[in-house]
Amino acid sequence: MLGLRKALRWLKNKLVEKAQRILLTVIVAGPTPRHVAFIMDGNRRYARSHQRRVQEGHKEGFLVLRRMLEICYRLNIKCVSVFAFAIDNFNRPEDEVAALMSLAEEKLIEIASHGLALDMNAPISSVTDFCSDLLNQYGVRMNVVGNVGLLPASVQKAVRRAERMTRHNNVAIFNLHMPYASRYEITLAVQSCVRNSIASNDDRVITEDDIDRQLLTSLGGSPPLDVLVRTSGVKRLSDYLLWQASFALMRFYLPDN
């Protein structure tokens, strides 16, 4: 039992260290940004390199995400966006997709019940062994951004409940992009502009500002993107926030093996 507690303390410390190293890439960028986005990838690579199941890699990735959110909101960053699941990820093996959907539903239900519970001083004895209501503590409203209609019905229900339970929060924003593709978002925005123009019999030229106002992130109240961090050595955007990242500072974090 003592050995297990030591192992759990070690895991907690490793997660905190990893989250802090990633967030340092944001801090060194200059003044505190208003909007930071993360591409949280490398979970499968991490799991395979440590001879563990892919599902376990995704769970550990979620723990790191929660640590990073805590640090971001302590830094007074007003909006945090996370690329959790791409539309193209539905092409992955069925068992992996099913496990991800199950994990997403579990965490969304947890958010609706506890506001993304998190205690920085608590030992990690399970994925849900956190006590503080992080989103409510920092006044964070959660938006699930993407083509939500592609999610299983049970996950859609969990999404609606999590968003409803944090809707009263107005200090900061947490955008969970799932399932998401930037081309899908931009297409929706252009289509909305065209519909609005037709409905108002407005024959003026559609501008960049018109499209920007119809982006899902803009409709959710997010400020312009300042910093984008990718938590792997891959140096590409992978169809994430292509429009919003046009003038954002980008940092590519090289993870431990």
XYZ file of N, CA and C in Angstrom:
771
model
N 0.837 -1.219 0.000
C 0.000 0.000 0.000
C 0.864 1.258 0.000
N 1.968 1.205 0.810
C 2.873 2.337 0.867
C 3.524 2.576 -0.491
N 3.878 1.475 -1.164
C 4.480 1.599 -2.480
C 3.524 2.220 -3.482
N 2.235 1.887 -3.369
C 1.227 2.442 -4.265
C 1.089 3.941 -4.038
N 1.091 4.375 -2.778
C 0.964 5.806 -2.484
C 2.159 6.581 -3.025
N 3.347 5.976 -2.889
C 4.539 6.630 -3.430
C 4.443 6.768 -4.942
N 3.945 5.707 -5.598
C 3.805 5.735 -7.055
C 2.806 6.793 -7.484
N 1.728 6.947 -6.728
C 0.714 7.936 -7.064
C 1.235 9.355 -6.859
N 2.018 9.545 -5.789
C 2.627 10.862 -5.570
C 3.589 11.207 -6.695
N 4.360 10.202 -7.129
C 5.290 10.418 -8.236
C 4.543 10.802 -9.504
N 3.418 10.112 -9.775
C 2.618 10.414 -10.962
C 2.078 11.822 -10.891
N 1.581 12.219 -9.728
C 1.048 13.568 -9.581
C 2.130 14.608 -9.870
N 3.322 14.396 -9.304
C 4.422 15.341 -9.507
C 4.820 15.418 -10.973
N 4.852 14.268 -11.649
C 5.218 14.255 -13.059
C 4.194 15.024 -13.891
N 2.919 14.848 -13.564
C 1.864 15.551 -14.301
C 1.965 17.052 -14.090
N 2.213 17.471 -12.850
C 2.329 18.894 -12.566
C 3.537 19.477 -13.290
N 4.676 18.759 -13.240
C 5.887 19.240 -13.901
C 5.658 19.388 -15.402
N 5.002 18.394 -16.004
C 4.767 18.436 -17.443
C 3.856 19.617 -17.796
N 2.793 19.798 -17.019
C 1.885 20.923 -17.287
C 2.599 22.250 -17.137
N 3.432 22.366 -16.114
C 4.129 23.623 -15.892
C 5.120 23.916 -17.010
N 5.810 22.887 -17.506
C 6.765 23.103 -18.587
C 6.056 23.581 -19.847
N 4.895 22.988 -20.121
C 4.129 23.412 -21.289
C 3.684 24.858 -21.139
N 3.194 25.220 -19.945
C 2.700 26.580 -19.751
C 3.815 27.619 -19.768
N 5.053 27.206 -19.492
C 6.163 28.142 -19.571
C 6.318 28.691 -20.979
N 5.943 27.888 -21.974
C 6.022 28.357 -23.357
C 5.066 29.511 -23.597
N 4.003 29.567 -22.797
C 3.052 30.679 -22.897
C 3.588 31.899 -22.157
N 4.123 31.677 -20.958
C 4.583 32.782 -20.127
C 5.709 33.554 -20.805
N 6.658 32.820 -21.415
C 7.808 33.484 -22.024
C 7.422 34.259 -23.276
N 6.195 34.097 -23.741
C 5.769 34.804 -24.953
C 5.605 36.300 -24.715
N 5.522 36.725 -23.453
C 5.373 38.147 -23.181
C 4.264 38.401 -22.184
N 3.509 39.509 -22.345
C 2.401 39.810 -21.429
C 1.381 38.679 -21.407
N 0.667 38.568 -20.306
C -0.323 37.502 -20.178
C -1.333 37.565 -21.309
N -1.433 36.500 -22.105
C -2.385 36.508 -23.226
C -3.809 36.364 -22.721
N -4.756 36.784 -23.534
C -6.170 36.627 -23.188
C -6.696 35.273 -23.633
N -6.174 34.732 -24.730
C -6.698 33.492 -25.302
C -5.541 32.585 -25.702
N -5.491 31.401 -25.098
C -4.458 30.410 -25.398
C -5.141 29.126 -25.851
N -4.620 28.526 -26.906
C -5.180 27.268 -27.421
C -4.112 26.183 -27.378
N -4.580 24.949 -27.152
C -3.679 23.804 -27.065
C -4.133 22.696 -28.011
N -3.178 22.153 -28.754
C -3.404 20.912 -29.493
C -2.797 19.815 -28.634
N -3.656 19.086 -27.938
C -3.200 18.076 -26.979
C -3.037 16.733 -27.683
N -1.924 16.548 -28.356
C -1.711 15.264 -29.026
C -0.491 14.559 -28.441
N -0.195 13.410 -28.991
C 0.919 12.616 -28.495
C 0.523 11.562 -27.487
N -0.794 11.476 -27.145
C -1.227 10.491 -26.148
C -1.005 9.055 -26.616
N -1.304 8.792 -27.876
C -1.116 7.440 -28.404
C 0.362 7.086 -28.462
N 1.167 8.053 -28.902
C 2.606 7.825 -28.996
C 3.198 7.541 -27.615
N 2.739 8.315 -26.621
C 3.217 8.138 -25.249
C 2.857 6.742 -24.733
N 1.608 6.344 -24.956
C 1.166 5.047 -24.453
C 1.964 3.903 -25.081
N 2.160 3.968 -26.380
C 2.868 2.895 -27.061
C 4.328 2.823 -26.662
N 4.944 3.982 -26.450
C 6.354 3.989 -26.063
C 6.558 3.477 -24.648
N 5.479 3.471 -23.842
C 5.556 2.961 -22.476
C 4.825 1.625 -22.325
N 4.582 0.951 -23.459
C 3.931 -0.361 -23.467
C 2.619 -0.355 -22.688
N 1.807 0.663 -22.943
C 0.517 0.766 -22.288
C -0.570 0.871 -23.338
N -1.797 0.632 -22.917
C -2.912 0.723 -23.855
C -3.129 2.173 -24.269
N -3.599 2.376 -25.513
C -3.842 3.724 -26.021
C -4.837 4.457 -25.132
N -5.851 3.728 -24.635
C -6.858 4.357 -23.787
C -6.234 4.967 -22.532
N -5.194 4.301 -22.000
C -4.527 4.829 -20.815
C -3.784 6.115 -21.145
N -3.220 6.182 -22.344
C -2.553 7.408 -22.774
C -3.512 8.571 -22.844
N -4.720 8.324 -23.343
C -5.721 9.391 -23.419
C -6.149 9.845 -22.025
N -6.262 8.912 -21.075
C -6.638 9.283 -19.712
C -5.571 10.148 -19.059
N -4.316 9.782 -19.265
C -3.243 10.589 -18.686
C -3.197 11.964 -19.348
N -3.511 12.007 -20.648
C -3.574 13.294 -21.338
C -4.627 14.189 -20.720
N -5.748 13.608 -20.292
C -6.803 14.394 -19.658
C -6.334 14.953 -18.321
N -5.564 14.166 -17.570
C -5.040 14.651 -16.296
C -4.115 15.844 -16.505
N -3.249 15.761 -17.516
C -2.360 16.876 -17.822
C -3.173 18.104 -18.232
N -4.227 17.889 -19.018
C -5.096 18.992 -19.429
C -5.668 19.711 -18.215
N -6.127 18.968 -17.241
C -6.736 19.591 -16.067
C -5.710 20.404 -15.284
N -4.490 19.900 -15.211
C -3.439 20.665 -14.540
C -3.163 21.969 -15.303
N -3.128 21.879 -16.616
C -2.845 23.067 -17.417
C -3.950 24.094 -17.297
N -5.201 23.644 -17.257
C -6.315 24.584 -17.093
C -6.193 25.344 -15.773
N -5.861 24.615 -14.729
C -5.700 25.248 -13.425
C -4.636 26.346 -13.482
N -3.502 26.039 -14.086
C -2.415 27.015 -14.173
C -2.838 28.210 -15.032
N -3.509 27.940 -16.152
C -3.954 29.029 -17.032
C -4.858 30.008 -16.305
N -5.837 29.478 -15.577
C -6.780 30.366 -14.915
C -6.134 31.072 -13.727
N -5.124 30.452 -13.117
C -4.367 31.144 -12.073
C -3.568 32.301 -12.663
N -3.152 32.154 -13.916
C -2.422 33.218 -14.602
C -3.354 34.308 -15.127
N -4.658 34.120 -14.875
C -5.673 35.089 -15.303
C -5.846 35.121 -16.821
N -5.596 33.992 -17.475
C -5.885 33.865 -18.902
C -7.400 33.698 -19.037
N -8.018 34.532 -19.846
C -9.474 34.603 -19.885
C -10.130 33.524 -20.738
N -9.392 32.957 -21.673
C -9.990 31.951 -22.551
C -8.959 30.878 -22.880
N -9.349 29.628 -22.691
C -8.493 28.485 -23.024
C -9.265 27.583 -23.979
N -8.640 27.279 -25.119
C -9.249 26.380 -26.100
C -8.402 25.122 -26.213
N -9.056 23.981 -26.354
C -8.352 22.705 -26.425
C -8.910 21.872 -27.569
N -8.017 21.387 -28.421
C -8.396 20.501 -29.524
C -8.434 19.081 -28.976
N -9.622 18.605 -28.639
C -9.764 17.308 -27.989
C -10.015 16.167 -28.968
N -10.745 16.455 -30.057
C -11.118 15.367 -30.979
C -11.446 15.977 -32.336
N -10.733 15.524 -33.353
C -10.961 16.019 -34.710
C -12.064 15.219 -35.388
N -12.750 15.842 -36.322
C -13.762 15.113 -37.085
C -13.140 13.909 -37.770
N -11.920 14.074 -38.279
C -11.227 12.966 -38.947
C -10.879 11.828 -37.991
N -10.884 12.096 -36.678
C -10.559 11.035 -35.711
C -11.587 9.921 -35.693
N -12.759 10.164 -36.267
C -13.758 9.101 -36.351
C -13.276 7.971 -37.270
N -12.219 8.232 -38.039
C -11.663 7.201 -38.914
C -10.683 6.283 -38.190
N -10.413 6.556 -36.919
C -9.525 5.694 -36.141
C -10.216 4.362 -35.840
N -9.477 3.373 -35.320
C -10.085 2.079 -34.976
C -11.301 2.243 -34.076
N -12.313 1.429 -34.319
C -13.583 1.574 -33.605
C -13.416 1.502 -32.091
N -12.552 0.607 -31.611
C -12.403 0.464 -30.163
C -11.783 1.704 -29.541
N -10.866 2.368 -30.266
C -10.261 3.586 -29.752
C -11.273 4.726 -29.737
N -12.060 4.858 -30.798
C -13.083 5.899 -30.850
C -14.109 5.689 -29.742
N -14.528 4.426 -29.554
C -15.502 4.118 -28.505
C -14.948 4.476 -27.129
N -13.666 4.178 -26.908
C -13.051 4.499 -25.620
C -12.976 6.005 -25.412
N -12.655 6.741 -26.465
C -12.586 8.208 -26.369
C -13.960 8.807 -26.095
N -14.986 8.277 -26.762
C -16.334 8.783 -26.532
C -16.793 8.479 -25.102
N -16.428 7.313 -24.606
C -16.776 6.945 -23.240
C -16.070 7.858 -22.240
N -14.787 8.137 -22.494
C -14.025 9.038 -21.622
C -14.610 10.443 -21.665
N -14.967 10.907 -22.870
C -15.553 12.245 -23.011
C -16.862 12.346 -22.243
N -17.706 11.331 -22.390
C -18.988 11.350 -21.676
C -18.770 11.365 -20.172
N -17.839 10.538 -19.694
C -17.542 10.475 -18.261
C -17.098 11.838 -17.720
N -16.206 12.498 -18.476
C -15.676 13.777 -18.002
C -16.700 14.898 -18.112
N -17.532 14.864 -19.143
C -18.576 15.875 -19.273
C -19.597 15.748 -18.144
N -19.930 14.517 -17.786
C -20.837 14.298 -16.657
C -20.195 14.800 -15.366
N -18.888 14.551 -15.241
C -18.168 15.029 -14.062
C -18.183 16.551 -13.995
N -17.993 17.196 -15.148
C -18.017 18.663 -15.194
C -19.388 19.181 -14.780
N -20.435 18.542 -15.300
C -21.796 18.969 -14.966
C -22.084 18.791 -13.480
N -21.439 17.803 -12.872
C -21.695 17.509 -11.459
C -20.791 18.306 -10.527
N -19.531 18.496 -10.935
C -18.553 19.096 -10.034
C -17.819 20.291 -10.613
N -18.101 20.675 -11.861
C -17.406 21.809 -12.438
C -15.961 21.521 -12.770
N -15.642 20.342 -13.239
C -14.277 19.895 -13.533
C -13.468 19.902 -12.250
N -13.809 18.983 -11.360
C -13.199 18.958 -10.039
C -11.695 18.835 -10.120
N -11.008 19.617 -9.284
C -9.553 19.582 -9.297
C -9.009 20.132 -8.000
N -8.143 19.387 -7.363
C -7.453 19.829 -6.164
C -5.968 19.633 -6.395
N -5.209 20.719 -6.492
C -3.793 20.625 -6.812
C -3.009 19.882 -5.743
N -3.524 19.787 -4.519
C -2.803 19.136 -3.432
C -3.288 17.727 -3.147
N -4.310 17.291 -3.876
C -4.874 15.967 -3.607
C -4.032 14.891 -4.261
N -3.877 13.728 -3.603
C -3.193 12.615 -4.248
C -4.061 12.053 -5.355
N -3.445 11.531 -6.388
C -4.201 10.975 -7.504
C -4.409 9.488 -7.261
N -5.577 9.120 -6.768
C -5.876 7.712 -6.560
C -6.795 7.177 -7.632
N -7.383 8.069 -8.402
C -8.197 7.654 -9.545
C -8.362 8.860 -10.448
N -8.920 8.643 -11.625
C -9.089 9.738 -12.575
C -9.994 10.816 -12.014
N -10.933 10.462 -11.161
C -11.910 11.435 -10.666
C -11.656 11.857 -9.220
N -10.452 11.554 -8.684
C -10.183 11.870 -7.285
C -9.677 13.311 -7.143
N -10.533 14.274 -7.452
C -10.239 15.689 -7.280
C -11.462 16.331 -6.645
N -11.240 17.365 -5.807
C -12.339 17.870 -4.987
C -12.789 19.289 -5.308
N -11.893 20.138 -5.763
C -12.270 21.531 -6.002
C -13.075 21.672 -7.287
N -14.015 22.592 -7.307
C -14.804 22.848 -8.510
C -14.090 23.895 -9.348
N -13.214 23.433 -10.240
C -12.334 24.339 -10.978
C -13.096 25.371 -11.795
N -14.038 24.927 -12.623
C -14.737 25.870 -13.496
C -15.554 26.871 -12.695
N -16.222 26.391 -11.668
C -16.997 27.310 -10.843
C -16.096 28.194 -9.996
N -14.980 27.655 -9.527
C -14.051 28.430 -8.706
C -13.520 29.640 -9.468
N -13.231 29.449 -10.754
C -12.679 30.535 -11.555
C -13.728 31.196 -12.455
N -14.986 30.832 -12.284
C -16.054 31.463 -13.061
C -15.958 31.178 -14.548
N -15.661 29.917 -14.883
C -15.401 29.543 -16.275
C -16.646 28.951 -16.929
N -17.011 29.497 -18.087
C -18.098 28.952 -18.896
C -17.510 27.984 -19.929
N -18.134 26.844 -20.057
C -17.636 25.832 -20.988
C -18.448 25.836 -22.275
N -17.740 25.836 -23.415
C -18.365 25.702 -24.733
C -17.792 24.466 -25.417
N -18.642 23.589 -25.887
C -18.188 22.475 -26.725
C -18.359 22.921 -28.167
N -17.248 23.031 -28.880
C -17.215 23.664 -30.195
C -16.929 22.625 -31.268
N -17.785 22.576 -32.291
C -17.574 21.637 -33.386
C -18.895 21.107 -33.901
N -18.810 20.026 -34.647
C -20.010 19.393 -35.195
C -20.540 18.386 -34.175
N -21.182 18.921 -33.145
C -21.626 18.097 -32.010
C -22.611 17.014 -32.450
N -23.322 17.265 -33.546
C -24.290 16.285 -34.036
C -23.676 14.963 -34.448
N -22.350 14.930 -34.639
C -21.675 13.679 -34.996
C -21.399 12.794 -33.788
N -21.525 13.350 -32.596
C -21.254 12.594 -31.380
C -22.400 11.627 -31.070
N -22.117 10.533 -30.369
C -23.198 9.641 -29.929
C -24.227 10.402 -29.096
N -25.456 9.935 -29.124
C -26.546 10.638 -28.442
C -26.256 10.856 -26.966
N -25.665 9.869 -26.299
C -25.387 10.004 -24.868
C -24.344 11.084 -24.608
N -23.373 11.225 -25.513
C -22.346 12.259 -25.353
C -22.953 13.631 -25.630
N -23.846 13.724 -26.627
C -24.526 14.987 -26.898
C -25.323 15.452 -25.679
N -25.970 14.512 -25.021
C -26.740 14.843 -23.817
C -25.822 15.372 -22.727
N -24.656 14.731 -22.571
C -23.688 15.168 -21.572
C -23.138 16.551 -21.914
N -22.948 16.818 -23.206
C -22.479 18.135 -23.662
C -23.476 19.214 -23.252
N -24.734 18.992 -23.573
C -25.765 19.998 -23.267
C -25.837 20.265 -21.770
N -25.709 19.217 -20.983
C -25.808 19.377 -19.532
C -24.597 20.141 -18.984
N -23.396 19.803 -19.469
C -22.190 20.481 -18.991
C -22.223 21.962 -19.352
N -22.659 22.268 -20.579
C -22.746 23.666 -20.984
C -23.790 24.409 -20.156
N -24.913 23.754 -19.914
C -25.981 24.390 -19.142
C -25.533 24.662 -17.695
N -24.786 23.727 -17.096
C -24.382 23.869 -15.712
C -23.327 24.953 -15.503
N -22.602 25.338 -16.571
C -21.586 26.394 -16.427
C -22.000 27.697 -17.114
N -23.220 27.741 -17.638
C -23.649 28.900 -18.424
C -23.670 30.185 -17.610
N -23.865 30.067 -16.297
C -23.933 31.262 -15.461
C -22.551 31.873 -15.212
N -21.486 31.137 -15.475
C -20.129 31.653 -15.247
C -19.755 32.659 -16.336
N -19.179 33.784 -15.943
C -18.905 34.840 -16.927
C -17.532 35.498 -16.764
N -16.624 34.844 -16.040
C -15.290 35.411 -15.843
C -14.319 34.938 -16.923
N -14.406 33.661 -17.279
C -13.486 33.084 -18.262
C -14.226 32.051 -19.106
N -13.530 31.548 -20.138
C -14.139 30.609 -21.091
C -13.222 29.411 -21.282
N -13.817 28.232 -21.388
C -13.102 27.012 -21.752
C -13.780 26.426 -22.982
N -13.075 26.467 -24.121
C -13.588 25.889 -25.360
C -13.031 24.481 -25.537
N -13.903 23.496 -25.549
C -13.504 22.122 -25.813
C -13.907 21.801 -27.247
N -12.937 21.748 -28.149
C -13.224 21.513 -29.560
C -13.352 20.013 -29.816
N -14.609 19.604 -30.097
C -14.890 18.165 -30.200
C -16.291 17.913 -30.767
N -16.418 17.228 -31.872
C -15.414 16.955 -32.900
C -15.288 18.196 -33.778
N -14.080 18.533 -34.141
C -13.827 19.834 -34.744
C -12.924 19.721 -35.962
N -13.141 20.643 -36.906
C -12.240 20.867 -38.037
C -12.382 22.326 -38.416
N -11.279 22.996 -38.635
C -11.333 24.415 -38.951
C -12.054 24.679 -40.270
N -11.851 23.797 -41.234
C -12.529 23.984 -42.519
C -14.040 23.891 -42.358
N -14.485 23.021 -41.467
C -15.921 22.920 -41.168
C -16.417 24.228 -40.553
N -15.658 24.782 -39.603
C -16.062 26.023 -38.944
C -16.114 27.181 -39.924
N -15.102 27.297 -40.780
C -15.060 28.395 -41.747
C -16.201 28.259 -42.749
N -16.472 27.031 -43.194
C -17.586 26.800 -44.120
C -18.905 27.232 -43.496
N -19.133 26.854 -42.233
C -20.349 27.275 -41.529
C -20.453 28.800 -41.468
N -19.334 29.449 -41.172
C -19.338 30.905 -41.049
C -19.705 31.577 -42.368
N -19.129 31.081 -43.459
C -19.439 31.652 -44.775
C -20.910 31.419 -45.116
N -21.400 30.214 -44.856
C -22.803 29.910 -45.126
C -23.732 30.825 -44.315
N -23.375 31.094 -43.063
C -24.184 31.987 -42.233
C -24.197 33.395 -42.791
N -23.033 33.852 -43.277
C -22.959 35.186 -43.868
C -23.855 35.298 -45.101
N -23.833 34.270 -45.929
C -24.655 34.270 -47.144
C -26.136 34.275 -46.780
N -26.521 33.421 -45.818
C -27.929 33.377 -45.397
C -28.374 34.719 -44.829
N -27.532 35.322 -43.992
C -27.886 36.620 -43.403
C -28.034 37.693 -44.481
N -27.167 37.634 -45.477
C -27.223 38.615 -46.566
C -28.499 38.464 -47.383
N -28.868 37.206 -47.678
C -30.086 36.939 -48.444
C -31.326 37.363 -47.651
N -31.322 37.024 -46.346
C -32.484 37.339 -45.511
C -32.715 38.832 -45.375
N -31.645 39.607 -45.406
C -31.776 41.058 -45.230
C -31.760 41.808 -46.551
N -31.767 41.062 -47.671
C -31.699 41.674 -49.010
C -30.516 42.633 -49.129
N -29.426 42.233 -48.506
C -28.212 43.057 -48.495
C -27.266 42.541 -49.577
N -27.003 43.346 -50.563
C -26.150 42.911 -51.663
C -24.703 43.392 -51.531
N -24.338 43.852 -50.330
C -22.963 44.308 -50.146
C -22.006 43.112 -50.121
N -20.733 43.388 -50.329
C -19.710 42.343 -50.344
C -19.480 41.819 -48.926
N -19.429 40.494 -48.788
C -19.129 39.887 -47.490
C -17.650 40.095 -47.182
N -17.346 40.602 -46.016
C -15.976 40.934 -45.630
C -15.387 39.902 -44.674
N -14.084 40.054 -44.412
C -13.417 39.195 -43.435
C -14.044 39.359 -42.055
N -14.393 40.581 -41.710
C -15.008 40.828 -40.403
C -16.348 40.109 -40.278
N -17.111 40.070 -41.378
C -18.386 39.353 -41.365
C -18.164 37.880 -41.045
N -17.194 37.273 -41.710
C -16.891 35.853 -41.489
C -16.382 35.634 -40.072
N -15.501 36.524 -39.617
C -14.931 36.385 -38.275
C -16.020 36.386 -37.203
N -17.023 37.239 -37.387
C -18.103 37.327 -36.400
C -18.952 36.063 -36.356
N -18.956 35.276 -37.451
C -19.779 34.068 -37.518
C -19.015 32.797 -37.157
N -17.736 32.915 -36.828
C -16.981 31.740 -36.401
C -17.544 31.215 -35.085
N -17.459 29.911 -34.881
C -18.012 29.309 -33.669
C -17.378 29.886 -32.412
N -16.075 30.159 -32.470
C -15.412 30.728 -31.296
C -15.920 32.138 -31.017
N -16.140 32.932 -32.071
C -16.653 34.290 -31.890
C -18.069 34.270 -31.333
N -18.897 33.371 -31.871
C -20.275 33.263 -31.386
C -20.314 32.854 -29.917
N -19.278 32.131 -29.475
C -19.198 31.710 -28.079
C -18.573 32.746 -27.166
N -18.198 33.902 -27.726
C -17.676 34.990 -26.909
C -16.182 34.991 -26.703
N -15.439 34.178 -27.461
C -13.993 34.098 -27.265
C -13.280 35.316 -27.848
N -12.259 35.818 -27.158
C -11.448 36.909 -27.712
C -10.515 36.360 -28.795
N -9.851 37.223 -29.552
C -8.918 36.752 -30.573
C -7.832 35.861 -29.973
N -7.385 34.894 -30.751
C -6.366 33.952 -30.284
C -5.001 34.643 -30.209
N -4.311 34.474 -29.088
C -2.991 35.065 -28.888
C -1.858 34.051 -29.056
N -2.034 32.876 -28.445
C -0.968 31.870 -28.432
C -1.557 30.500 -28.708
N -0.877 29.733 -29.560
C -1.273 28.344 -29.818
C -0.092 27.438 -29.483
N -0.345 26.432 -28.639
C 0.687 25.502 -28.191
C 0.329 24.094 -28.638
N 1.288 23.390 -29.242
C 1.076 21.988 -29.587
C 2.006 21.130 -28.740
N 1.429 20.169 -28.040
C 2.190 19.380 -27.071
C 2.820 18.141 -27.699
N 3.449 18.318 -28.826
C 4.236 17.243 -29.433
C 5.226 17.890 -30.372
N 6.117 17.092 -30.916
C 7.103 17.639 -31.824
C 6.572 17.923 -33.213
N 5.304 17.623 -33.469
C 4.713 17.841 -34.787
C 4.469 19.329 -34.994
N 4.979 19.873 -36.076
C 4.879 21.308 -36.334
C 3.884 21.589 -37.456
N 2.618 21.374 -37.172
C 1.540 21.704 -38.099
C 0.275 21.961 -37.294
N -0.700 22.602 -37.928
C -1.932 22.979 -37.230
C -3.004 21.903 -37.282
N -2.896 20.977 -38.229
C -3.839 19.854 -38.305
C -5.293 20.308 -38.350
N -5.559 21.343 -39.154
C -6.925 21.832 -39.346
C -7.552 22.339 -38.056
N -6.737 22.987 -37.218
C -7.236 23.539 -35.958
C -7.074 25.057 -35.939
N -8.161 25.774 -35.803
C -8.173 27.229 -35.659
C -7.333 27.919 -36.735
N -7.488 27.480 -37.976
C -6.689 28.036 -39.067
C -6.926 29.531 -39.236
N -8.176 29.950 -39.159
C -8.510 31.367 -39.300
C -7.994 32.151 -38.094
N -8.289 31.654 -36.900
C -7.955 32.379 -35.680
C -6.446 32.473 -35.452
N -5.698 31.494 -35.964
C -4.258 31.451 -35.697
C -3.436 32.295 -36.665
N -4.097 33.030 -37.546
C -3.389 33.789 -38.582
C -2.308 34.701 -38.015
N -2.590 35.326 -36.858
C -1.619 36.243 -36.262
C -1.219 35.819 -34.851
N -1.489 34.568 -34.515
C -1.167 34.073 -33.176
C 0.296 33.623 -33.097
N 0.856 33.735 -31.910
C 2.182 33.195 -31.647
C 2.057 31.692 -31.470
N 2.950 30.916 -32.080
C 2.868 29.456 -32.009
C 4.076 28.883 -31.281
N 3.806 27.899 -30.427
C 4.861 27.216 -29.693
C 4.649 25.707 -29.841
N 5.723 25.002 -30.176
C 5.640 23.546 -30.329
C 6.506 22.919 -29.248
N 5.813 22.284 -28.296
C 6.472 21.712 -27.119
C 6.943 20.308 -27.444
N 8.215 20.032 -27.149
C 8.779 18.700 -27.375
C 8.626 17.879 -26.120
N 7.776 16.838 -26.130
C 7.502 16.068 -24.918
C 8.633 15.125 -24.559
N 8.566 14.626 -23.319
C 9.484 13.582 -22.911
C 9.154 12.303 -23.644
N 10.129 11.454 -23.846
C 9.868 10.155 -24.478
C 9.270 9.193 -23.478
